[in-house]
mmCIF file of C-alpha atoms in Angstrom:
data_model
loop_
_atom_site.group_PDB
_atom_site.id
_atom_site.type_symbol
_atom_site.label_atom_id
_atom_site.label_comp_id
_atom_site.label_asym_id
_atom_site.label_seq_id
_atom_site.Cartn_x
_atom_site.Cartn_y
_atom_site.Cartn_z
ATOM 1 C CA UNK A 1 0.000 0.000 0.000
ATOM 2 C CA UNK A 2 1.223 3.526 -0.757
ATOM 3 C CA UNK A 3 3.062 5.393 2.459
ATOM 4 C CA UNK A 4 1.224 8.080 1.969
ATOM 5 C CA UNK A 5 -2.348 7.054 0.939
ATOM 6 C CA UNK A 6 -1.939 4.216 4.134
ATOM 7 C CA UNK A 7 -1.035 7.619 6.159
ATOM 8 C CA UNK A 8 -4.277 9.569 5.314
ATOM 9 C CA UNK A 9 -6.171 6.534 5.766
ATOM 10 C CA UNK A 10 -5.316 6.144 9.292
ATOM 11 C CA UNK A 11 -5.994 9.510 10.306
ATOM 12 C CA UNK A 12 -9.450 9.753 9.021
ATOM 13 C CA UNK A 13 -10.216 6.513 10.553
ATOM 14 C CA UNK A 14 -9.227 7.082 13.920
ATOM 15 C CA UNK A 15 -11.216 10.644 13.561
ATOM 16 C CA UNK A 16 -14.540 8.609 12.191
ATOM 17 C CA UNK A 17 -14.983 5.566 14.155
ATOM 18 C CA UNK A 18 -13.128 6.506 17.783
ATOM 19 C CA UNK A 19 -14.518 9.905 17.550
ATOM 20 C CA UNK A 20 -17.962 9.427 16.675
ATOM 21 C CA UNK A 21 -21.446 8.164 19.054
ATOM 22 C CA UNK A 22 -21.411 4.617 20.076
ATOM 23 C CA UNK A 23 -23.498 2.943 17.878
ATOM 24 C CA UNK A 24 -23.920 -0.999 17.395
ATOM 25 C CA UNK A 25 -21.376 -2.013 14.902
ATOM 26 C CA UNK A 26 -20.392 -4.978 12.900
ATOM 27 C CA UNK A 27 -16.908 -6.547 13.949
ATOM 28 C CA UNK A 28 -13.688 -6.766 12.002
ATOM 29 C CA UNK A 29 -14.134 -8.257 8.437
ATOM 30 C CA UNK A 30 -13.666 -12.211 9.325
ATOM 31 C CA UNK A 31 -15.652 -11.781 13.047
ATOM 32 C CA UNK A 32 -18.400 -13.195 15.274
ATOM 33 C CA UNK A 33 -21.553 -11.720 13.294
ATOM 34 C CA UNK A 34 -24.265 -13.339 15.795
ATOM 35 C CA UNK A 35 -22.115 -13.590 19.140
ATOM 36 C CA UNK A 36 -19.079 -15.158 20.405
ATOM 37 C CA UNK A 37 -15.829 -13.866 19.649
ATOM 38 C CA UNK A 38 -14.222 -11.624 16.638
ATOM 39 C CA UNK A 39 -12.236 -13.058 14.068
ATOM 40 C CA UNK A 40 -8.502 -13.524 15.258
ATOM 41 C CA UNK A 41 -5.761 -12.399 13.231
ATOM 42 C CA UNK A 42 -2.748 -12.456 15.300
ATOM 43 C CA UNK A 43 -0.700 -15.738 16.253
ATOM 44 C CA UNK A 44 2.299 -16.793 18.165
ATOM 45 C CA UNK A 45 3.909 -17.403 15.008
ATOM 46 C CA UNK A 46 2.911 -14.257 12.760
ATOM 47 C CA UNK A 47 4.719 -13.088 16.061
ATOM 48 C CA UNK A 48 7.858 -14.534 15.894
ATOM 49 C CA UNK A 49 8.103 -12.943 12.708
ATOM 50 C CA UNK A 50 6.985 -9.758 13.197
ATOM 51 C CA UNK A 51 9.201 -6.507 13.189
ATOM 52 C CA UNK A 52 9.133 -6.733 16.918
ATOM 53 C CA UNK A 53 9.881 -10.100 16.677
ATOM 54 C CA UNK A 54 12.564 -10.096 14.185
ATOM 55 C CA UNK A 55 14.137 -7.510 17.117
ATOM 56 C CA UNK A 56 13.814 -9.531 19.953
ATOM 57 C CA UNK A 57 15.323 -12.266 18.499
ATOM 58 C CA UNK A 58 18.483 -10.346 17.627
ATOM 59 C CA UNK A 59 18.923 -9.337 20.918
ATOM 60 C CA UNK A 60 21.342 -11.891 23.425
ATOM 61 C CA UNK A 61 19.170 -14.006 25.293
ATOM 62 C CA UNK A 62 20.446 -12.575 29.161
ATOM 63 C CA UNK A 63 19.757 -14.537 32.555
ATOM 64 C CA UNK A 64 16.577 -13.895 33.473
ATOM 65 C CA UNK A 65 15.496 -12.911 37.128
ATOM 66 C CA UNK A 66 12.876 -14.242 38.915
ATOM 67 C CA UNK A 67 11.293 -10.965 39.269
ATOM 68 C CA UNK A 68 10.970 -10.819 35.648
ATOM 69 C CA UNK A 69 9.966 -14.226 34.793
ATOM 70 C CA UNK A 70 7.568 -13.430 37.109
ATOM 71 C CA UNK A 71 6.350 -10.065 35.522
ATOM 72 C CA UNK A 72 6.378 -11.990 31.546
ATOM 73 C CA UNK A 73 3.933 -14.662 33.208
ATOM 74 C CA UNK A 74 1.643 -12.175 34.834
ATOM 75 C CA UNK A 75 1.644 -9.723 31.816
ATOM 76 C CA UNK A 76 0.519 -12.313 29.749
ATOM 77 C CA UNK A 77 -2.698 -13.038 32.138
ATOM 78 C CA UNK A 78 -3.145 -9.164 32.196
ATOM 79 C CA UNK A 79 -3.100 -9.027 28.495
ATOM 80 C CA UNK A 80 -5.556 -12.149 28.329
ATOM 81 C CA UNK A 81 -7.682 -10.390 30.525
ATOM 82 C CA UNK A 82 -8.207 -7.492 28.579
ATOM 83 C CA UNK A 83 -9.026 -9.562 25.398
ATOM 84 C CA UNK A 84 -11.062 -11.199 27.650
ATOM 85 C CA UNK A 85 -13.053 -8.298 28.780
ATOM 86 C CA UNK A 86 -13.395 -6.668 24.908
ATOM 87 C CA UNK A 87 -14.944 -10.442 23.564
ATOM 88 C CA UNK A 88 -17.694 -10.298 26.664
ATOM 89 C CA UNK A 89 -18.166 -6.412 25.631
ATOM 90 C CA UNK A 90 -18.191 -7.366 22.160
ATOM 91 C CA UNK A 91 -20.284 -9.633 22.284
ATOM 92 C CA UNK A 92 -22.968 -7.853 24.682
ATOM 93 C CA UNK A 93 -23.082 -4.158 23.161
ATOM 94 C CA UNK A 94 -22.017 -4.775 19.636
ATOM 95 C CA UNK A 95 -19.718 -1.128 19.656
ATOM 96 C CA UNK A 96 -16.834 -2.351 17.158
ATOM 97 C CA UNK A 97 -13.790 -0.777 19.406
ATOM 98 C CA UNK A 98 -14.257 -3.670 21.402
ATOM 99 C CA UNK A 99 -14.045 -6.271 18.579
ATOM 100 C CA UNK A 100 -10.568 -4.417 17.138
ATOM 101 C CA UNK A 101 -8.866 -3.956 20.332
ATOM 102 C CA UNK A 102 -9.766 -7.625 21.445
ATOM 103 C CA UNK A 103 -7.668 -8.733 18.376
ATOM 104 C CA UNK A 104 -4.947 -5.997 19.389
ATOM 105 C CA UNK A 105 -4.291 -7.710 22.784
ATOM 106 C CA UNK A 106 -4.590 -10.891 21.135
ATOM 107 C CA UNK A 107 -1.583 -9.932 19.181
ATOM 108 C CA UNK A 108 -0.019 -8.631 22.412
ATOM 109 C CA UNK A 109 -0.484 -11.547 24.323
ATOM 110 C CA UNK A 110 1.280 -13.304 20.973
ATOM 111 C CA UNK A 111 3.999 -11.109 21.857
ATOM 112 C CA UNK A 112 4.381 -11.557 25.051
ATOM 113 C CA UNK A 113 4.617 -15.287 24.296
ATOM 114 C CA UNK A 114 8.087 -14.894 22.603
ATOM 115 C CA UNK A 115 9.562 -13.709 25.889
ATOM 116 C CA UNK A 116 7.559 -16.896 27.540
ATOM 117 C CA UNK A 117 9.140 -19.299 24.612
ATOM 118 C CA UNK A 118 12.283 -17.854 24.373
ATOM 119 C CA UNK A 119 12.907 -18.338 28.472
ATOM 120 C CA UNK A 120 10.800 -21.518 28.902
ATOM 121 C CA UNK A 121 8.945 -19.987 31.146
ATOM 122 C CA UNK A 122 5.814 -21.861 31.812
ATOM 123 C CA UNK A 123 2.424 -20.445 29.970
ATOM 124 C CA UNK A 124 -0.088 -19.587 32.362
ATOM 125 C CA UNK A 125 -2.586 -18.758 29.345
ATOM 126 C CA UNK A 126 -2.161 -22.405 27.643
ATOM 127 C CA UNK A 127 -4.940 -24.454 28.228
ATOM 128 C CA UNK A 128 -7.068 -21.786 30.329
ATOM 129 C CA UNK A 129 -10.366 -20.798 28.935
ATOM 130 C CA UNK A 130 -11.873 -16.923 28.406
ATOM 131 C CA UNK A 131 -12.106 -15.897 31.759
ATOM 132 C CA UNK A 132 -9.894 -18.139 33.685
ATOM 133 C CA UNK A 133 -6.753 -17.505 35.363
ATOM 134 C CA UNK A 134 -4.292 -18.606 36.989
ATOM 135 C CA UNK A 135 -3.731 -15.609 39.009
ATOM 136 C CA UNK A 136 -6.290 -14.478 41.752
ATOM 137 C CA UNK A 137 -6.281 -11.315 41.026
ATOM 138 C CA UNK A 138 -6.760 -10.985 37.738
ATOM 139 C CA UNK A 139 -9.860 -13.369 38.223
ATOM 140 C CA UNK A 140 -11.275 -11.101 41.044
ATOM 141 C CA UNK A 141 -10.577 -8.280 38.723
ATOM 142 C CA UNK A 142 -12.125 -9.623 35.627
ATOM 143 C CA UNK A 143 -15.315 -10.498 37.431
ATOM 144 C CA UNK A 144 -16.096 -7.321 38.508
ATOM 145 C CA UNK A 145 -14.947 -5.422 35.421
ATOM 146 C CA UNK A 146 -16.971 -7.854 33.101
ATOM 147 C CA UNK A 147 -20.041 -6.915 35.712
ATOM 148 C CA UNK A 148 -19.818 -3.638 35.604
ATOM 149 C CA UNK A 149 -19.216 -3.792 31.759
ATOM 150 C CA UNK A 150 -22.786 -5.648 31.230
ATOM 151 C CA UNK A 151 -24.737 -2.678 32.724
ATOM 152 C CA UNK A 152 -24.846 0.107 30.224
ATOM 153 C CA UNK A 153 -22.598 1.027 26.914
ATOM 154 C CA UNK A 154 -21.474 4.061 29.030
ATOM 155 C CA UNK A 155 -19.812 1.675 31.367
ATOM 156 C CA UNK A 156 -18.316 -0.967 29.179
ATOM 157 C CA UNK A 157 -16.149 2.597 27.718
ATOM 158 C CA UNK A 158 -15.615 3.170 31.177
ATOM 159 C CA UNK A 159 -14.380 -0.317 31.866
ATOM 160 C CA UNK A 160 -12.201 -0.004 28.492
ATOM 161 C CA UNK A 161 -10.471 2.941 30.123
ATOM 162 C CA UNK A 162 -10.222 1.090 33.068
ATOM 163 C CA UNK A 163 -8.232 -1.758 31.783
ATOM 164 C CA UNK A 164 -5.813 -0.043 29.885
ATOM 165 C CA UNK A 165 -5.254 2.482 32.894
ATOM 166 C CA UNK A 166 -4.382 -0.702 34.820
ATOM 167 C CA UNK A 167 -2.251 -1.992 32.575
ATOM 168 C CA UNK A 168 -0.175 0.790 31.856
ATOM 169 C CA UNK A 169 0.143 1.213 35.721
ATOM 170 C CA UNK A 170 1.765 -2.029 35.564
ATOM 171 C CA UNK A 171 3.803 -1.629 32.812
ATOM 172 C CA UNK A 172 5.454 1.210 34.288
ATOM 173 C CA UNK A 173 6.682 -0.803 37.169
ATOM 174 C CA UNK A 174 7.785 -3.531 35.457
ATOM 175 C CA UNK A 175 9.450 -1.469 32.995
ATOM 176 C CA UNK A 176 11.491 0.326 35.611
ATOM 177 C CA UNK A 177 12.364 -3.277 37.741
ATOM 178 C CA UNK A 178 13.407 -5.610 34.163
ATOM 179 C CA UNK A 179 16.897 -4.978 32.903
ATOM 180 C CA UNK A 180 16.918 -7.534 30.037
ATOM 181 C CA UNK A 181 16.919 -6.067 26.754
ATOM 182 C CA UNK A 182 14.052 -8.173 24.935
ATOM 183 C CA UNK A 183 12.054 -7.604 28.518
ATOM 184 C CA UNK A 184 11.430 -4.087 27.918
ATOM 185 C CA UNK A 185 11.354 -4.373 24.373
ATOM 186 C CA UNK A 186 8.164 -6.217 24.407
ATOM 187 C CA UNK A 187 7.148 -3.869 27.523
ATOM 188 C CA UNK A 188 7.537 -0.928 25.672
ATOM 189 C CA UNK A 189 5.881 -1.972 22.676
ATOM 190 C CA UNK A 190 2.631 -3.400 25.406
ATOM 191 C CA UNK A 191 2.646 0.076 26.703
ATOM 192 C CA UNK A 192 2.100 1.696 23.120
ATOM 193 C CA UNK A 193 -0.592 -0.225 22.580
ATOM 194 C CA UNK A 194 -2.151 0.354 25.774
ATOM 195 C CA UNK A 195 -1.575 4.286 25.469
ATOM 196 C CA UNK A 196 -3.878 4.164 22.109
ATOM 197 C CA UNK A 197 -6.676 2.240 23.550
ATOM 198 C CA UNK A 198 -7.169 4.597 26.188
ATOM 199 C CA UNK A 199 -7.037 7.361 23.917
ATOM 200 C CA UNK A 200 -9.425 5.112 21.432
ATOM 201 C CA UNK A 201 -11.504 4.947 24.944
ATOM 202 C CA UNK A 202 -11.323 8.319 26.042
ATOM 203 C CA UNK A 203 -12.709 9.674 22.616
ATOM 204 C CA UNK A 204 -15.607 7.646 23.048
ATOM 205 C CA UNK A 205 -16.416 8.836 25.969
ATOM 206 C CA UNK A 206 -16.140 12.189 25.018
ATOM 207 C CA UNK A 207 -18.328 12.156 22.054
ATOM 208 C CA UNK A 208 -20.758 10.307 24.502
ATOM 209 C CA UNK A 209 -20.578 13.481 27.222
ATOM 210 C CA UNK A 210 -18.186 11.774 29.871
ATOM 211 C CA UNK A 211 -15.033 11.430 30.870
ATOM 212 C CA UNK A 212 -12.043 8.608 31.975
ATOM 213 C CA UNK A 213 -11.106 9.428 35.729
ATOM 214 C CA UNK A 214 -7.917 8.098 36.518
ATOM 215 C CA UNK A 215 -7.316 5.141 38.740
ATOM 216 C CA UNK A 216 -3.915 4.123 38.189
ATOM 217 C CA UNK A 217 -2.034 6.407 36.597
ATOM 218 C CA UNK A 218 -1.742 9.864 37.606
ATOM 219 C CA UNK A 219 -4.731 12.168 36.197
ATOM 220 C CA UNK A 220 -1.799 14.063 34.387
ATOM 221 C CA UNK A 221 -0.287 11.319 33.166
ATOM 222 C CA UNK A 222 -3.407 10.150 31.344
ATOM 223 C CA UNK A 223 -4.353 13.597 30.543
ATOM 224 C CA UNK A 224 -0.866 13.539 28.293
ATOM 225 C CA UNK A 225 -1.027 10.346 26.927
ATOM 226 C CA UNK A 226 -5.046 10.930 25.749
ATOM 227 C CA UNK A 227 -3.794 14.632 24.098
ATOM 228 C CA UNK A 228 -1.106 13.320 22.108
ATOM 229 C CA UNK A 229 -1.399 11.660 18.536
ATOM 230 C CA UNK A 230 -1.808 7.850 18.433
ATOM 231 C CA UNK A 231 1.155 5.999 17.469
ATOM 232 C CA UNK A 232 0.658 3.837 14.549
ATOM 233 C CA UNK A 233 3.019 2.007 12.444
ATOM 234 C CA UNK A 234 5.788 2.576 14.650
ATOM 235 C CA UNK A 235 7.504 0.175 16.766
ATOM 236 C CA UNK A 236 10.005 0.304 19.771
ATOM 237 C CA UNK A 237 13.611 -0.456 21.212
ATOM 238 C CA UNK A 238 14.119 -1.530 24.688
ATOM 239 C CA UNK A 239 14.246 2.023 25.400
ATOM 240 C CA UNK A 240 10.977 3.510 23.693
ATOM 241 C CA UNK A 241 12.840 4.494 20.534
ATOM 242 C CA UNK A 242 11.226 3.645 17.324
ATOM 243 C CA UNK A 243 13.042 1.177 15.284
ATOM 244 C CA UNK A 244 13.830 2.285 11.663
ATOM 245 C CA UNK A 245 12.368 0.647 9.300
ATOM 246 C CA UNK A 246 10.487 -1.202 11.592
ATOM 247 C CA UNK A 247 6.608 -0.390 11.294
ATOM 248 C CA UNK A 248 5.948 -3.317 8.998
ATOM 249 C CA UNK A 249 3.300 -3.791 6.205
ATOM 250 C CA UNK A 250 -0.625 -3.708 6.828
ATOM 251 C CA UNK A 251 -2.339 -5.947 4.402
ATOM 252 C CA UNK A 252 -6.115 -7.065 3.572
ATOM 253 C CA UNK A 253 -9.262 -5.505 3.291
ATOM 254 C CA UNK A 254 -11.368 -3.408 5.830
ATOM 255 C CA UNK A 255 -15.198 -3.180 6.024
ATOM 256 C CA UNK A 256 -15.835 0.567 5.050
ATOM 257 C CA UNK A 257 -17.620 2.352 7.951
ATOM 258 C CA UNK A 258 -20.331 4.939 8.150
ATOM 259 C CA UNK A 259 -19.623 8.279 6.740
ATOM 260 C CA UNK A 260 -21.685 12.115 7.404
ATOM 261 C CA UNK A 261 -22.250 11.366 4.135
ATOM 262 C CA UNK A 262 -23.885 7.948 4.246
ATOM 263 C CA UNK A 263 -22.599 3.868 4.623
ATOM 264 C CA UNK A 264 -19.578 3.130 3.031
ATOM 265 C CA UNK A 265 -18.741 -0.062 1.217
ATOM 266 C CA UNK A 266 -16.488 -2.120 1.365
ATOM 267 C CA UNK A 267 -12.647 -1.766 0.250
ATOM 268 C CA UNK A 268 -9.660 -1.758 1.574
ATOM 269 C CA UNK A 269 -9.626 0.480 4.741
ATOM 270 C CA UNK A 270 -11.857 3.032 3.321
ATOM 271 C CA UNK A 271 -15.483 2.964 2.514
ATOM 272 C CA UNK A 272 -16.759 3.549 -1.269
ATOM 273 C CA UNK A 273 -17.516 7.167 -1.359
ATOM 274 C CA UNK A 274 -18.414 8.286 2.395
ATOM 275 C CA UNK A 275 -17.239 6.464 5.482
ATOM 276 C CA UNK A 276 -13.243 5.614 6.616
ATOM 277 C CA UNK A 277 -12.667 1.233 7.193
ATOM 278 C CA UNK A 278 -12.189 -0.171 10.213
ATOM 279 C CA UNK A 279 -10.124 -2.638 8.995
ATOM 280 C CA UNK A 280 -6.432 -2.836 7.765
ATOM 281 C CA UNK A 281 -6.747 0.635 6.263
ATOM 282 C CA UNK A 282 -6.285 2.609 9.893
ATOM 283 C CA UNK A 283 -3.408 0.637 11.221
ATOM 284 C CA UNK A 284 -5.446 -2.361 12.496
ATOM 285 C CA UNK A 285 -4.192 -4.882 9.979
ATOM 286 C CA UNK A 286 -2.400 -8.581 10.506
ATOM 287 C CA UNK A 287 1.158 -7.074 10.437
ATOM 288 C CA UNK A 288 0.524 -3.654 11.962
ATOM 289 C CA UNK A 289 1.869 -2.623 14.965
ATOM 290 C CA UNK A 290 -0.294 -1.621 17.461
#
């Protein structure tokens, strides 16, 4: 796809569909159209092979502290949990953020998988189902987030907000305990994501009349992140420097969305005529970073 046209894409479909009312949606192109979950498009192996991936595995595999092998296991839960979440949301309100960020932490928790392979550390997301885990916490937590999800539209954005508060919370600490290289690497690249779901979130709820009060973070600290520009097609060093050269192709075709104008069709990323794609076109694709 052309730079530029890919460019111009993204920005009008961040503007349209994470800036407009919450309205009941289709999912991603290849989804759930009568319940369950969306269509998946990340796995541990697209992955491995992934600009991100291609970086960690050119980085020297260091000893690995406990304190870390305990932070890959428990990110990997957290980032279950939020895809978790987004499917139940999904799946009860219809509102299409929740179908494209569910695939978005699927692909993180595929990338937080090549620190658990590449360590041997044991899986705790292997063989549990959507809504089990291993940790206490994160079941306590995903009960009562799913619950107070189920109420109301307003809440499930709220709950959205919630999660990725929480999880950059964490992130923070365990970026500023690891030391490994590859550690942070995928840490830093979690964190990016996270930052544009809760400014995804936070538009929602603005166009809606309400607000995202912080929890976790400082209210200045996700004041910042919401006001600056979501990072697309960009991916991170160890040190939250973007990689040259790293941000990777975005491929396939995106259901057009629903223009001032009228519906759009479908094409790739942007409807025919009037509405921006939800799809591959804005940065959501198979190989985009996100």
């Amino acid at each position: 796809m052309n730079k530029t046209f890919a460019t111009g894409v993204a920005a009008l479909a961040a503007v349209v569909l994470f800036a407009s009312p919450v309205v009941a949606q289709r999912g991603p192109r290849g989804g759930a159209a009568g319940g369950g979950q969306p269509g998946r498009t990340g796995a541990p192996g697209a992955a491995a092979t992934s600009p991100l991936g291609t970086y960690v595995a050119s980085l020297p595999l260091e000893t690995l502290s406990a304190a870390e092998s305990a932070s890959i296991a428990y990110m990997r839960e957290e980032e279950k949990l939020a895809r978790d979440v987004y499917d139940v949301l999904w799946a009860t309100w219809r509102v299409g953020a929740f179908a494209r960020i569910a695939q978005a932490e699927q692909q993180h928790m595929d990338e937080v998988k090549l620190l658990v392979d590449r360590y041997g550390i044991e899986d705790p997301a292997a063989t549990t189902k959507p809504g089990e885990f291993k940790d206490a916490r994160l079941a306590a937590l995903y009960a009562s987030l799913v619950e107070k999800g189920k109420a109301s539209v307003a809440d499930a954005l709220q709950v959205g907000a919630t999660i990725e508060d929480v999880d950059l919370s964490d992130l923070k600490r365990e970026l500023a305990a690891a030391d490994n290289r590859d550690v942070k690497a995928v840490f830093q690249n979690l964190a990016k994501g996270s930052r544009n779901h809760l400014r995804a979130f936070s538009a929602q709820l603005a166009v809606n009349g309400s607000s995202y009060a912080a929890q976790y973070l400082s209210q200045a600290e996700v004041d910042a992140i919401v006001a600056a520009a979501h990072e697309r097609r960009v991916v991170y060093d160890e040190n939250g420097q973007a990689l040259a050269g790293a941000a990777g192709t975005c491929t396939g075709a995106g259901r057009g969305g629903r223009g001032s104008g009228g519906r759009g069709g479908w094409g790739r990323g942007m409807g025919a005529g009037a509405g921006a794609g939800y799809g591959p076109g804005d940065g959501t694709g198979p190989n985009c970073p996100r």
